[in-house]
Coordinates of C-alpha atoms (C1' of nucleotides) in Angstrom, one line a residue:
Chain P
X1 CA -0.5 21.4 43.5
X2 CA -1.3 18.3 45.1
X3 CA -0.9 17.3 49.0
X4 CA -1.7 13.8 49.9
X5 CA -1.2 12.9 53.4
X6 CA -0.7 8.9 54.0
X7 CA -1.9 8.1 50.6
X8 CA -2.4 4.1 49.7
X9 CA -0.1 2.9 47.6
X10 CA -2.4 3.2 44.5
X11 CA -3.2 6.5 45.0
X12 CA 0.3 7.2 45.6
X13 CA 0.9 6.2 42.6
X14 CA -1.3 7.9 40.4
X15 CA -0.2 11.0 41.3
X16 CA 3.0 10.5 41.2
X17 CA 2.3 9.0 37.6
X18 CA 0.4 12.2 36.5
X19 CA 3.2 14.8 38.1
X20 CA 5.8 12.9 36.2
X21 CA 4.4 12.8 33.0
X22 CA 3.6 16.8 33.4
X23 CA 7.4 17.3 34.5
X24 CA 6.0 18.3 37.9
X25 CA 8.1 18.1 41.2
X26 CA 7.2 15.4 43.4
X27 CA 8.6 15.2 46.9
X28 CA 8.0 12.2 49.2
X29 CA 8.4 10.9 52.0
X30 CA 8.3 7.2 52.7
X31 CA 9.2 4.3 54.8
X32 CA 11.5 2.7 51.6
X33 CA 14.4 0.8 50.8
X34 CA 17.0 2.5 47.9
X35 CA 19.3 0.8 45.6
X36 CA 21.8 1.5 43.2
X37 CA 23.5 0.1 40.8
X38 CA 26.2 1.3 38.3
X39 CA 29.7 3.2 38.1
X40 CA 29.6 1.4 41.2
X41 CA 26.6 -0.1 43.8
X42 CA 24.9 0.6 47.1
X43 CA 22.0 -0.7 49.2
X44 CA 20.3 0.6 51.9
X45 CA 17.9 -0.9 54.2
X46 CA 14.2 -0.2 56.0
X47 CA 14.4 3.6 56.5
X48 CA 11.8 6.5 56.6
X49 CA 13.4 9.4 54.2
X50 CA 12.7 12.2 51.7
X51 CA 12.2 11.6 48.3
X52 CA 12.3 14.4 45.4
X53 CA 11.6 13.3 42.1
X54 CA 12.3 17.0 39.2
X55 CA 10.8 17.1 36.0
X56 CA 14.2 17.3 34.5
X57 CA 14.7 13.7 35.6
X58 CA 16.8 13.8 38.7
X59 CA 16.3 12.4 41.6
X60 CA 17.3 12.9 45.3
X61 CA 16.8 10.6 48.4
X62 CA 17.9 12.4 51.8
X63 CA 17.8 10.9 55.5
X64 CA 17.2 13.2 58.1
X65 CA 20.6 14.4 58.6
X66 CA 23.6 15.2 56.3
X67 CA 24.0 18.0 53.2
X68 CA 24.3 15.4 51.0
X69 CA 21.7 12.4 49.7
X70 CA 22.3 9.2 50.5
X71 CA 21.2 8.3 46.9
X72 CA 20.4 10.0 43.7
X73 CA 20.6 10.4 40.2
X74 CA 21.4 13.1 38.1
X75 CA 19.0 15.1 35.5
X76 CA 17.9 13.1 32.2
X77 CA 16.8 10.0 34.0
X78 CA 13.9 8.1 32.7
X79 CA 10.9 7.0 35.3
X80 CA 9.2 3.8 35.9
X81 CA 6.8 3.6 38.7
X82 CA 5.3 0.2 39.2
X83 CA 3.0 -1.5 42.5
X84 CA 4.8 -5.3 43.2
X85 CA 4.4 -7.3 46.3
X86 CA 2.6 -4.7 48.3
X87 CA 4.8 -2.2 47.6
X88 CA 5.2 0.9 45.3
X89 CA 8.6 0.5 43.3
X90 CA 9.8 3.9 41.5
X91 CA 12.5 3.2 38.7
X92 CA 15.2 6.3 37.5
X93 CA 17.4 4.8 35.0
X94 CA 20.3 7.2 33.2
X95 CA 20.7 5.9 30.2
X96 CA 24.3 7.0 29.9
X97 CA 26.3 6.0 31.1
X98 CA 23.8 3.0 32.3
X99 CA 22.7 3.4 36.0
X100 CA 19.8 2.4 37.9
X101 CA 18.5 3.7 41.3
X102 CA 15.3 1.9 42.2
X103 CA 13.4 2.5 45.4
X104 CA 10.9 0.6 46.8
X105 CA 8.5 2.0 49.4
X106 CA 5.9 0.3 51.7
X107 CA 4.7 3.1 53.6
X108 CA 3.9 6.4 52.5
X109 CA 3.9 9.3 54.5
X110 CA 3.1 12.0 52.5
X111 CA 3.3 13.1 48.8
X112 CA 3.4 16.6 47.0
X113 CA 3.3 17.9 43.7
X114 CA 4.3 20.9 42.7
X115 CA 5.1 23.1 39.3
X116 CA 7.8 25.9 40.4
X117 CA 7.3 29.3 39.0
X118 CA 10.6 30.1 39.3
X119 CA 12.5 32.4 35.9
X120 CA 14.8 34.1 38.0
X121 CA 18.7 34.1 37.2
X122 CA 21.1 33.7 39.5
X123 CA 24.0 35.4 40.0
X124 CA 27.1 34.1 41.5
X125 CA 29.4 37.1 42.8
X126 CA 33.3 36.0 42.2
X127 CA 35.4 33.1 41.5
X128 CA 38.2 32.1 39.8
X129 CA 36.7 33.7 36.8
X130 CA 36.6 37.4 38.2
X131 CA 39.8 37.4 39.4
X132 CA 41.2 36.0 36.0
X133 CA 38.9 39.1 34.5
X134 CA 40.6 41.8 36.9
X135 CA 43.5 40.8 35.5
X136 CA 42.7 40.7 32.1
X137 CA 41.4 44.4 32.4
X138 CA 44.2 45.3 33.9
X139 CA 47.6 43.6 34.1
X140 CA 48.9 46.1 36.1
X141 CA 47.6 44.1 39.0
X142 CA 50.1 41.5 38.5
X143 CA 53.1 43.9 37.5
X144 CA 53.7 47.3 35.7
X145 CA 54.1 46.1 31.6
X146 CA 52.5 43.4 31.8
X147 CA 51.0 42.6 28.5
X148 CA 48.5 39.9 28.3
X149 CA 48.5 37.7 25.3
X150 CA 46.4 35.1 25.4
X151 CA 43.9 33.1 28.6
X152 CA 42.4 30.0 28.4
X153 CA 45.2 28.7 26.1
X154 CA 45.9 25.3 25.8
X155 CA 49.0 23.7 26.0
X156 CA 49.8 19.8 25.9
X157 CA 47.2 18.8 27.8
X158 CA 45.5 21.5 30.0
X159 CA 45.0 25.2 30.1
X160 CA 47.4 28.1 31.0
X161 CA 44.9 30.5 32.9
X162 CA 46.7 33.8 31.3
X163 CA 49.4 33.9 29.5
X164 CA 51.7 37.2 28.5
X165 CA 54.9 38.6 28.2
X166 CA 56.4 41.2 31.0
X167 CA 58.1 44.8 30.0
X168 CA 61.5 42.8 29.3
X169 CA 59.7 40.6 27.1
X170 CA 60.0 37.7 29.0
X171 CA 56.9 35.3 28.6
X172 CA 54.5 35.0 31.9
X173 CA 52.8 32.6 32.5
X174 CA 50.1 32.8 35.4
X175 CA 48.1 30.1 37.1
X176 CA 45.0 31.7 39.4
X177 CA 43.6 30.1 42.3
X178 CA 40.9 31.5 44.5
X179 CA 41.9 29.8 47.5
X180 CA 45.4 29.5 49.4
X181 CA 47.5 27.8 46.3
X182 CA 48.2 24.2 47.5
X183 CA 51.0 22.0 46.1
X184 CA 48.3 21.0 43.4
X185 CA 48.5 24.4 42.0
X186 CA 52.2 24.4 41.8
X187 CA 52.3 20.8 39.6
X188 CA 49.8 22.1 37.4
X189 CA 51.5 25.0 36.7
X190 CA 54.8 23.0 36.5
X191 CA 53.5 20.7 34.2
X192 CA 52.5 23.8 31.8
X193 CA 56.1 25.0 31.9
X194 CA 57.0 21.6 30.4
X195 CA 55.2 22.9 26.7
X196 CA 56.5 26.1 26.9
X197 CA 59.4 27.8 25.9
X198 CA 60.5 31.6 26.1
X199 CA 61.7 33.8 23.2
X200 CA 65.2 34.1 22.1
X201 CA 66.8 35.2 24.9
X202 CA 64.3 35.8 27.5
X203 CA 62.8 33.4 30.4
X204 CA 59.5 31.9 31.2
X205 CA 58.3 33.4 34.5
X206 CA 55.5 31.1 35.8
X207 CA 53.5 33.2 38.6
X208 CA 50.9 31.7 41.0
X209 CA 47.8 34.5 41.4
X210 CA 46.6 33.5 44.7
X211 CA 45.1 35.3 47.8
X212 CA 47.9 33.1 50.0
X213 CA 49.8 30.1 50.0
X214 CA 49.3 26.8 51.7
X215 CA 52.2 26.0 53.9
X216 CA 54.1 23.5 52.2
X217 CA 54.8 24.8 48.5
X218 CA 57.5 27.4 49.3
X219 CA 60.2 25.0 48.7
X220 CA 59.1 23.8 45.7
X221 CA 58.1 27.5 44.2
X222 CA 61.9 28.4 44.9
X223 CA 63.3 25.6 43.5
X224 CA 61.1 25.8 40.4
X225 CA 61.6 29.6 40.5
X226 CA 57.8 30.1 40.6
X227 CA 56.8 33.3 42.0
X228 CA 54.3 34.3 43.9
X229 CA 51.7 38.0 43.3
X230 CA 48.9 37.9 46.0
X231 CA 45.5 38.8 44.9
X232 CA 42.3 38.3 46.5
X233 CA 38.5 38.1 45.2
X234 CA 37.5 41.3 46.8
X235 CA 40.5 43.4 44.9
X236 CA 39.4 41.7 42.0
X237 CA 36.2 43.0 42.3
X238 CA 37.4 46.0 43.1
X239 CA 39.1 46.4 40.0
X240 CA 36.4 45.0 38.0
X241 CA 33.7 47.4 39.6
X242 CA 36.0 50.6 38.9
X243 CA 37.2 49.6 35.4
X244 CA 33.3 49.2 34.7
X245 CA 32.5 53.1 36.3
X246 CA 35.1 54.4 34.5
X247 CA 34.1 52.4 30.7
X248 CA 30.6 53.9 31.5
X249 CA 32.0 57.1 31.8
X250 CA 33.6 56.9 28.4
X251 CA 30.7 55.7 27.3
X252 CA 28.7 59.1 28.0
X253 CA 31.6 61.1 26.7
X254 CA 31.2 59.3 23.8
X255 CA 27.1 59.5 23.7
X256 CA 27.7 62.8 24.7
X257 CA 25.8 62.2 28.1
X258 CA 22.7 60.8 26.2
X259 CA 21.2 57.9 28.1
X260 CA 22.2 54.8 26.4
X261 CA 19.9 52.6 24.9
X262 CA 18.5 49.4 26.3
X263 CA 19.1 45.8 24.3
Chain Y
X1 CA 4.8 15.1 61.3
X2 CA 2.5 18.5 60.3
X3 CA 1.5 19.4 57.0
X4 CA 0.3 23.2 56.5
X5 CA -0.8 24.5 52.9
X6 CA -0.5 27.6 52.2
X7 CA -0.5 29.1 55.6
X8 CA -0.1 32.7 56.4
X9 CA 3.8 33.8 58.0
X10 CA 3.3 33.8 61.4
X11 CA 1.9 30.4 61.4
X12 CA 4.5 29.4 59.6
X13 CA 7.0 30.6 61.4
X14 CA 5.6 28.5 64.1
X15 CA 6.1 25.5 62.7
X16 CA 9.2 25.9 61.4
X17 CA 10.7 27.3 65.1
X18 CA 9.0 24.4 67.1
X19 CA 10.6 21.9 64.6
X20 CA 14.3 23.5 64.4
X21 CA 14.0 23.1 67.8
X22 CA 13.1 19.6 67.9
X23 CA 15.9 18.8 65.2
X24 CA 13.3 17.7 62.8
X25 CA 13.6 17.8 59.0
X26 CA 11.2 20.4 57.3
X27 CA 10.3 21.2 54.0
X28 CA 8.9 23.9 52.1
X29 CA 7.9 25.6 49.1
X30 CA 7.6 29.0 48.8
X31 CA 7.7 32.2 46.5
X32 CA 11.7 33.7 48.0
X33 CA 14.6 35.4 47.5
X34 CA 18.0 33.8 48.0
X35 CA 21.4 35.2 49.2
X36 CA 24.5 33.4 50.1
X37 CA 27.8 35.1 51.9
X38 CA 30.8 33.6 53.2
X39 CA 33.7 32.0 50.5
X40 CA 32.0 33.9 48.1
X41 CA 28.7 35.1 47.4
X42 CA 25.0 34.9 45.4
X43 CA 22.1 36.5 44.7
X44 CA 18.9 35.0 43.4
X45 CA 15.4 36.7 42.8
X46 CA 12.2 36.0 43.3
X47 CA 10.7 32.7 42.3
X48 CA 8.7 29.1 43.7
X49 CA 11.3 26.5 45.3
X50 CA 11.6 23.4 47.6
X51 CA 13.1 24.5 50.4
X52 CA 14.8 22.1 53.0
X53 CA 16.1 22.1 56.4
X54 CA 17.5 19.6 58.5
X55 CA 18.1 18.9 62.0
X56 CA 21.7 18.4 62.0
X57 CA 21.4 22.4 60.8
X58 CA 21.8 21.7 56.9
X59 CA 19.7 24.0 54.4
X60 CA 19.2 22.9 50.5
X61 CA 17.7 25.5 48.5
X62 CA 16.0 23.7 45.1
X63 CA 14.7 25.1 42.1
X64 CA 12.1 23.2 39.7
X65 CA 15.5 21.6 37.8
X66 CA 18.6 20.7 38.6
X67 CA 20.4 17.7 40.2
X68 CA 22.1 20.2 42.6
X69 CA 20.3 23.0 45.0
X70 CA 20.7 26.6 43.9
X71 CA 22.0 27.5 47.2
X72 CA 22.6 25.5 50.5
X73 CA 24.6 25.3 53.4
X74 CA 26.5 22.4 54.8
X75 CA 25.6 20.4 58.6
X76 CA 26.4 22.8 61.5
X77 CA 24.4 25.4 61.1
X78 CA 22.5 27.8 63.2
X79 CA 19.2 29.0 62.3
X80 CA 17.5 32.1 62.9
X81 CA 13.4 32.9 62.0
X82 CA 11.8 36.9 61.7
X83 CA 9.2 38.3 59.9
X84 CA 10.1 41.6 58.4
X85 CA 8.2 43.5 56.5
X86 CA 6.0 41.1 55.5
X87 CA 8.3 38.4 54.6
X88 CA 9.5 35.5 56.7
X89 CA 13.3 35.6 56.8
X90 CA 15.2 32.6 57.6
X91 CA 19.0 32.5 57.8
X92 CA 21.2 29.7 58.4
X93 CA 24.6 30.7 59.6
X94 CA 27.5 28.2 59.5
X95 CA 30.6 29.5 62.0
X96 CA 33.4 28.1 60.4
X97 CA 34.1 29.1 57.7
X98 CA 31.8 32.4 58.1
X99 CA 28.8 31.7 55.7
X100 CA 25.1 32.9 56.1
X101 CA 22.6 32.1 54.0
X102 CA 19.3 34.1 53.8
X103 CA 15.6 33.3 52.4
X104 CA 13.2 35.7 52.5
X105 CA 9.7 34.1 51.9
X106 CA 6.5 36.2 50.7
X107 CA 4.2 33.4 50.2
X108 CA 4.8 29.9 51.3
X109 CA 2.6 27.4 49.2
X110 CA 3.1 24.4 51.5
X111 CA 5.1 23.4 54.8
X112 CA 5.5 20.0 56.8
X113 CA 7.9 19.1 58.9
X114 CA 9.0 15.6 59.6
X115 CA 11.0 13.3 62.3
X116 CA 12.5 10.2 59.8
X117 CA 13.3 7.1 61.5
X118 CA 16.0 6.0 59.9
X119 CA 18.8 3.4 61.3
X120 CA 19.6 1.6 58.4
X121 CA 23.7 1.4 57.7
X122 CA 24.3 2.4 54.2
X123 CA 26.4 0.0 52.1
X124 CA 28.3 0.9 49.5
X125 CA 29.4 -1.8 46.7
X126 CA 32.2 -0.2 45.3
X127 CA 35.6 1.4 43.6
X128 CA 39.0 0.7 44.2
X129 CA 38.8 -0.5 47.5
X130 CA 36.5 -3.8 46.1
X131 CA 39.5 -4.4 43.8
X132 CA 42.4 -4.4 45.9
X133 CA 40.7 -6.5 48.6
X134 CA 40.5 -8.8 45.5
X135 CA 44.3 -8.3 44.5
X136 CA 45.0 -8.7 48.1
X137 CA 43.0 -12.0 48.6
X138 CA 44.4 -13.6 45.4
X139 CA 47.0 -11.7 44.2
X140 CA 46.9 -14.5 41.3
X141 CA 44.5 -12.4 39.6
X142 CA 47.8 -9.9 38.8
X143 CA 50.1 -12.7 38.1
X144 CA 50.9 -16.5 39.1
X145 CA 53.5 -16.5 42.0
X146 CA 53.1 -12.4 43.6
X147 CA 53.3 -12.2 47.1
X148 CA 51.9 -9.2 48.2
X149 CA 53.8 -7.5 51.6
X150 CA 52.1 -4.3 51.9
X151 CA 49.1 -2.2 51.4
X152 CA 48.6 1.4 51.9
X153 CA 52.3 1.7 51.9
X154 CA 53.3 5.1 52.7
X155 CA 55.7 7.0 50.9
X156 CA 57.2 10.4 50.5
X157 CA 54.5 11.9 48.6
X158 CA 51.7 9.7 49.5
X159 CA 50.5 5.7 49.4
X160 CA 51.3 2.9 47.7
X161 CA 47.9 0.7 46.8
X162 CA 49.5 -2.7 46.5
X163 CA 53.5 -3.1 47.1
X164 CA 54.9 -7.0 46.7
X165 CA 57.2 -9.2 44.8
X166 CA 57.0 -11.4 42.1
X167 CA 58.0 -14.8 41.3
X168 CA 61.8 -13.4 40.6
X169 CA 62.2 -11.7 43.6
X170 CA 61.5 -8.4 41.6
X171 CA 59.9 -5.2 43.7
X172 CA 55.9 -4.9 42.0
X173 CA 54.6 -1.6 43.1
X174 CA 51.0 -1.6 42.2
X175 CA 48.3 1.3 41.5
X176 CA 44.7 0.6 41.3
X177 CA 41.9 2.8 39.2
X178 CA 38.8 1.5 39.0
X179 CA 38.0 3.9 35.8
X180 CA 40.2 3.8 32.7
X181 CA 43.7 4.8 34.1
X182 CA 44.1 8.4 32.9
X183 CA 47.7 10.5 32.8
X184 CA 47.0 11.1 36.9
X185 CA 47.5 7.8 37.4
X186 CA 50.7 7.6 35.7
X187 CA 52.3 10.3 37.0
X188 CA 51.1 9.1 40.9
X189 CA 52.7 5.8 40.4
X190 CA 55.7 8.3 38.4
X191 CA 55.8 9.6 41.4
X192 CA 56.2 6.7 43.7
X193 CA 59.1 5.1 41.5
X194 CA 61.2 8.0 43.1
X195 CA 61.0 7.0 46.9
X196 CA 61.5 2.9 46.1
X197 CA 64.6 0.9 44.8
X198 CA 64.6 -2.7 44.1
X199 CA 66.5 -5.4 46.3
X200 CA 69.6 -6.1 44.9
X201 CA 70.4 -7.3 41.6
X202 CA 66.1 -6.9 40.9
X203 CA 64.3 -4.8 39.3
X204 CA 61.3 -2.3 40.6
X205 CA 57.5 -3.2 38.6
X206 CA 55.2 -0.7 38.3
X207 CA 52.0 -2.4 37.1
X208 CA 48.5 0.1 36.5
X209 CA 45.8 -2.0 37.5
X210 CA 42.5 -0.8 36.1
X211 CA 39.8 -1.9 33.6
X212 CA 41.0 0.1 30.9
X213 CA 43.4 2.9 29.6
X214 CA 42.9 6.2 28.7
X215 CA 44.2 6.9 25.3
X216 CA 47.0 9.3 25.5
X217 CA 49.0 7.3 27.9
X218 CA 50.3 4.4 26.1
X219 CA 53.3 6.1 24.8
X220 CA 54.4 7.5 28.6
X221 CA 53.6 3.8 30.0
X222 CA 56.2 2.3 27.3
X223 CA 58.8 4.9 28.0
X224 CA 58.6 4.4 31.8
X225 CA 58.4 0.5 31.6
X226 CA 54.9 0.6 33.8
X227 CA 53.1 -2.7 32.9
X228 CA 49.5 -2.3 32.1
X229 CA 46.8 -5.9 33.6
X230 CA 43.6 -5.4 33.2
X231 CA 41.1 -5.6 35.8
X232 CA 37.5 -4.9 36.5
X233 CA 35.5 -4.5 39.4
X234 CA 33.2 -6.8 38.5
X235 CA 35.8 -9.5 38.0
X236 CA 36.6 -8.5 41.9
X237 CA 33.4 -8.9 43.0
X238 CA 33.5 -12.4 41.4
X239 CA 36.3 -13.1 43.0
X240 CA 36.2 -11.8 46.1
X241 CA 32.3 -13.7 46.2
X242 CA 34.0 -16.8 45.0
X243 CA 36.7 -16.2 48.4
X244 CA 34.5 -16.0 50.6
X245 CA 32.3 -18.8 49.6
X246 CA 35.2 -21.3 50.1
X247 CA 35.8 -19.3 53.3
X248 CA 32.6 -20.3 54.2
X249 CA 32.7 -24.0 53.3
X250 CA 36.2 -24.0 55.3
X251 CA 34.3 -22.7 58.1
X252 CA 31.1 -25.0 57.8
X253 CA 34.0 -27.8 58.3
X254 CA 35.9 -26.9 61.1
X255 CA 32.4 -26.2 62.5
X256 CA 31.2 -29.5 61.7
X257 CA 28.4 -28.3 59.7
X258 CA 26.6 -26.2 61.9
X259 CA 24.5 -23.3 61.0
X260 CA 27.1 -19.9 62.2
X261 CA 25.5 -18.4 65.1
X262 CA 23.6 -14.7 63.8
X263 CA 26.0 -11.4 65.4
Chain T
dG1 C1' 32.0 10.3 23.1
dC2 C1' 36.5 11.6 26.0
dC3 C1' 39.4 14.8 28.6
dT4 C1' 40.3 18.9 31.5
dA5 C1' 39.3 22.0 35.2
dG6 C1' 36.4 24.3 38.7
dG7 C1' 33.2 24.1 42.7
dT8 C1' 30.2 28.3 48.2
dC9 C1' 32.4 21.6 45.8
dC10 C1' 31.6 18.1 50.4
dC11 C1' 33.8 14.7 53.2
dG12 C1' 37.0 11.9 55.8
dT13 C1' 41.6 11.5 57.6
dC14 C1' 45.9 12.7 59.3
dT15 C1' 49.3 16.0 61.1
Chain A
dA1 C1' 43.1 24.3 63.0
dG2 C1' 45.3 23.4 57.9
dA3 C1' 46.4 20.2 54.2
dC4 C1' 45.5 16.3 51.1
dG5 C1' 42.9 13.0 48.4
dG6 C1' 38.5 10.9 46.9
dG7 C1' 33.8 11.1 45.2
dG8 C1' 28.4 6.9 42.0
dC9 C1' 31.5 13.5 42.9
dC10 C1' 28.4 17.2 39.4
dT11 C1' 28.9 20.6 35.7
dA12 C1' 30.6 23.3 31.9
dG13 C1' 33.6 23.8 27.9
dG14 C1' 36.5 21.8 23.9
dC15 C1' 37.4 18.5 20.7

DNA sequence: GCCTAGGTCCCGTCT
DNA sequence: AGACGGGGCCTAGGC
């Protein structure tokens, strides 16, 4: 770990030189101009603001308000760092597709290094994909027969989140959304329906999975004959968290209480 | 602006109230756990990361890679400091929606806090709105003889980029992408066919401006009769430079060639 | 490489 | 407040 506290502009940028090249953090923060250029471009002027530099070649430059930074770049940038004119100029170019951010500071306040011990995983409880597990483990949350056939499964150009037929053999087709289902929801799934077609005899029953419904859609979902099965994150949990007691039950009955082994 | 290295929890804790209250930016590195609760929720054990907070009451939470933090929480936030059984707790708790974010520290490595000065206006060089500016400057660029009567047009389901007529009296109903016009961008403009008819005796033009197109769409363009003109935004830059160039010379003469007075 | 979809998306804007 | 669309969105997964 290196501090450096109003560093000269050499100095500056020796360190940052050697933290790059060991795929070190480097924050900074600096009296600097930023500029992009790219997808698209941006400039901004004189401004004192804090610089983080990873070793997976990313780089954020934040002003001392808002969440997000004014400029950055994402990971798998390449690094040039070079002194013109009296002041230090730091290069991150993606290669693809082709972007440059270049800022170039005349004051340093301060620069760190750092190397982040950090091997921890993290875990993100619930989303769209617990809910679509709950379901999977047990159908029964939508409707009694359910029978799922397929998730994930691809139609023209998209996915159909789960995909089934109900007890009359109707095929179901069921578009999840962890938030209040929006009028977005309801073209996506209508645009599915579009590729699909039921068996001989029997309907297609599209069916938003949704913990509510944004104000707008009803119309629509009556007219397209969408319907509508509430289900929230927490229930899906729920679901998930008992289906996995009672599997490890089974699984003693089937060890015949014996402590399982560990992978 | 104070810099502490490794200083023990109550010092830190210190710092880091004295400068939440003065709405300054600080930044930290330190050995933590990381839990989030609100829209959903996350867990992360222990491990090294750069810790920032900001005055406006924004938190980002970053490990040693990544273009995005591992946990954060948008502007608005309220924070609250404790030590607690020999950890530093701080927690960051947005109202609306309910979210609270917690870091417990155990060793902090390095802490300063910062006030950035920081006026500069951020410009942004870019995307669609570059483009039409250009259409609507010299709406030659689409074809010799359009006349464009509205922007921003509103209808039912949303707006119209570019609406005119052409040379024939025809309706031209125009969508812009900067990026290679994808099946979205068909179905919007699709969409907007609905809600406009032609004068009479004319026809209704959809035209997809944008630099490219995406490659399934060809076939649905040809069936809808959408015309397809090519346009990049660097071409609208050029022109849109070249405009106000000669907007300048017109103004140098009416001025008589003197300098324009500074805003 | 392109395309699709999700995100604790964030963010502005309008009703 | 909710709803809607855009972003240099970023990121992961398929093809």
């Amino acid at each position: 770990m290196v501090v450096l506290v109003s560093p000269g502009l050499d100095e500056a940028r020796l360190e940052l030189g050697k933290a790059l090249e060991a795929r070190m953090m480097v924050t900074m923060v600096a009296n600097c101009t930023v500029s992009y250029s790219g997808r698209t471009g941006s400039d901004i002027g004189e401004g004192e603001r804090l610089i983080v530099l990873k070793g997976d070649g990313c780089v954020l430059v934040h002003r001392g308000r808002d969440y997000q930074p004014v400029n950055w770049q994402p990971s798998g940038c390449v690094f040039q760092t070079r002194i013109e004119g009296g002041r230090l100029l730091v290069k991150a170019v993606r290669p693809s597709p082709l972007e440059t951010l270049t800022i170039e500071m005349d004051r340093i306040e301060f620069l760190s290094t750092f190397n982040l011990k950090d091997e921890a995983e993290f875990i993100l409880h619930s989303s769209e994909e617990e809910m679509q597990k709950a379901i999977l483990a047990e159908p029964d949350l939508i409707e009694q027969g359910l029978r799922v056939i397929d998730f994930e499964k691809k139609v023209a150009p998209g996915f159909v989140d789960v995909y089934g037929v109900d007890s009359q053999g109707n095929t179901v087709v069921i578009e999840i959304k962890k938030d209040p289902a929006g009028a977005a929801a309801v073209k996506q799934l209508v645009e599915y329906l579009k590729y699909l077609s039921p068996a001989e005899g029997k309907k297609v029953r599209p069916i938003i999975v949704a913990p509510s419904l944004a104000k707008g859609v009803l119309p629509t979902m009556e007219k397209m004959k969408i319907e509508f099965k509430p289900l929230t994150l927490q229930k899906s949990l729920e679901t998930l968290q008992k289906r996995m007691k009672s599997d490890q039950k089974a699984l003693k009955g089937w060890l015949g209480d014996a402590p399982s082994e560990k992978s």
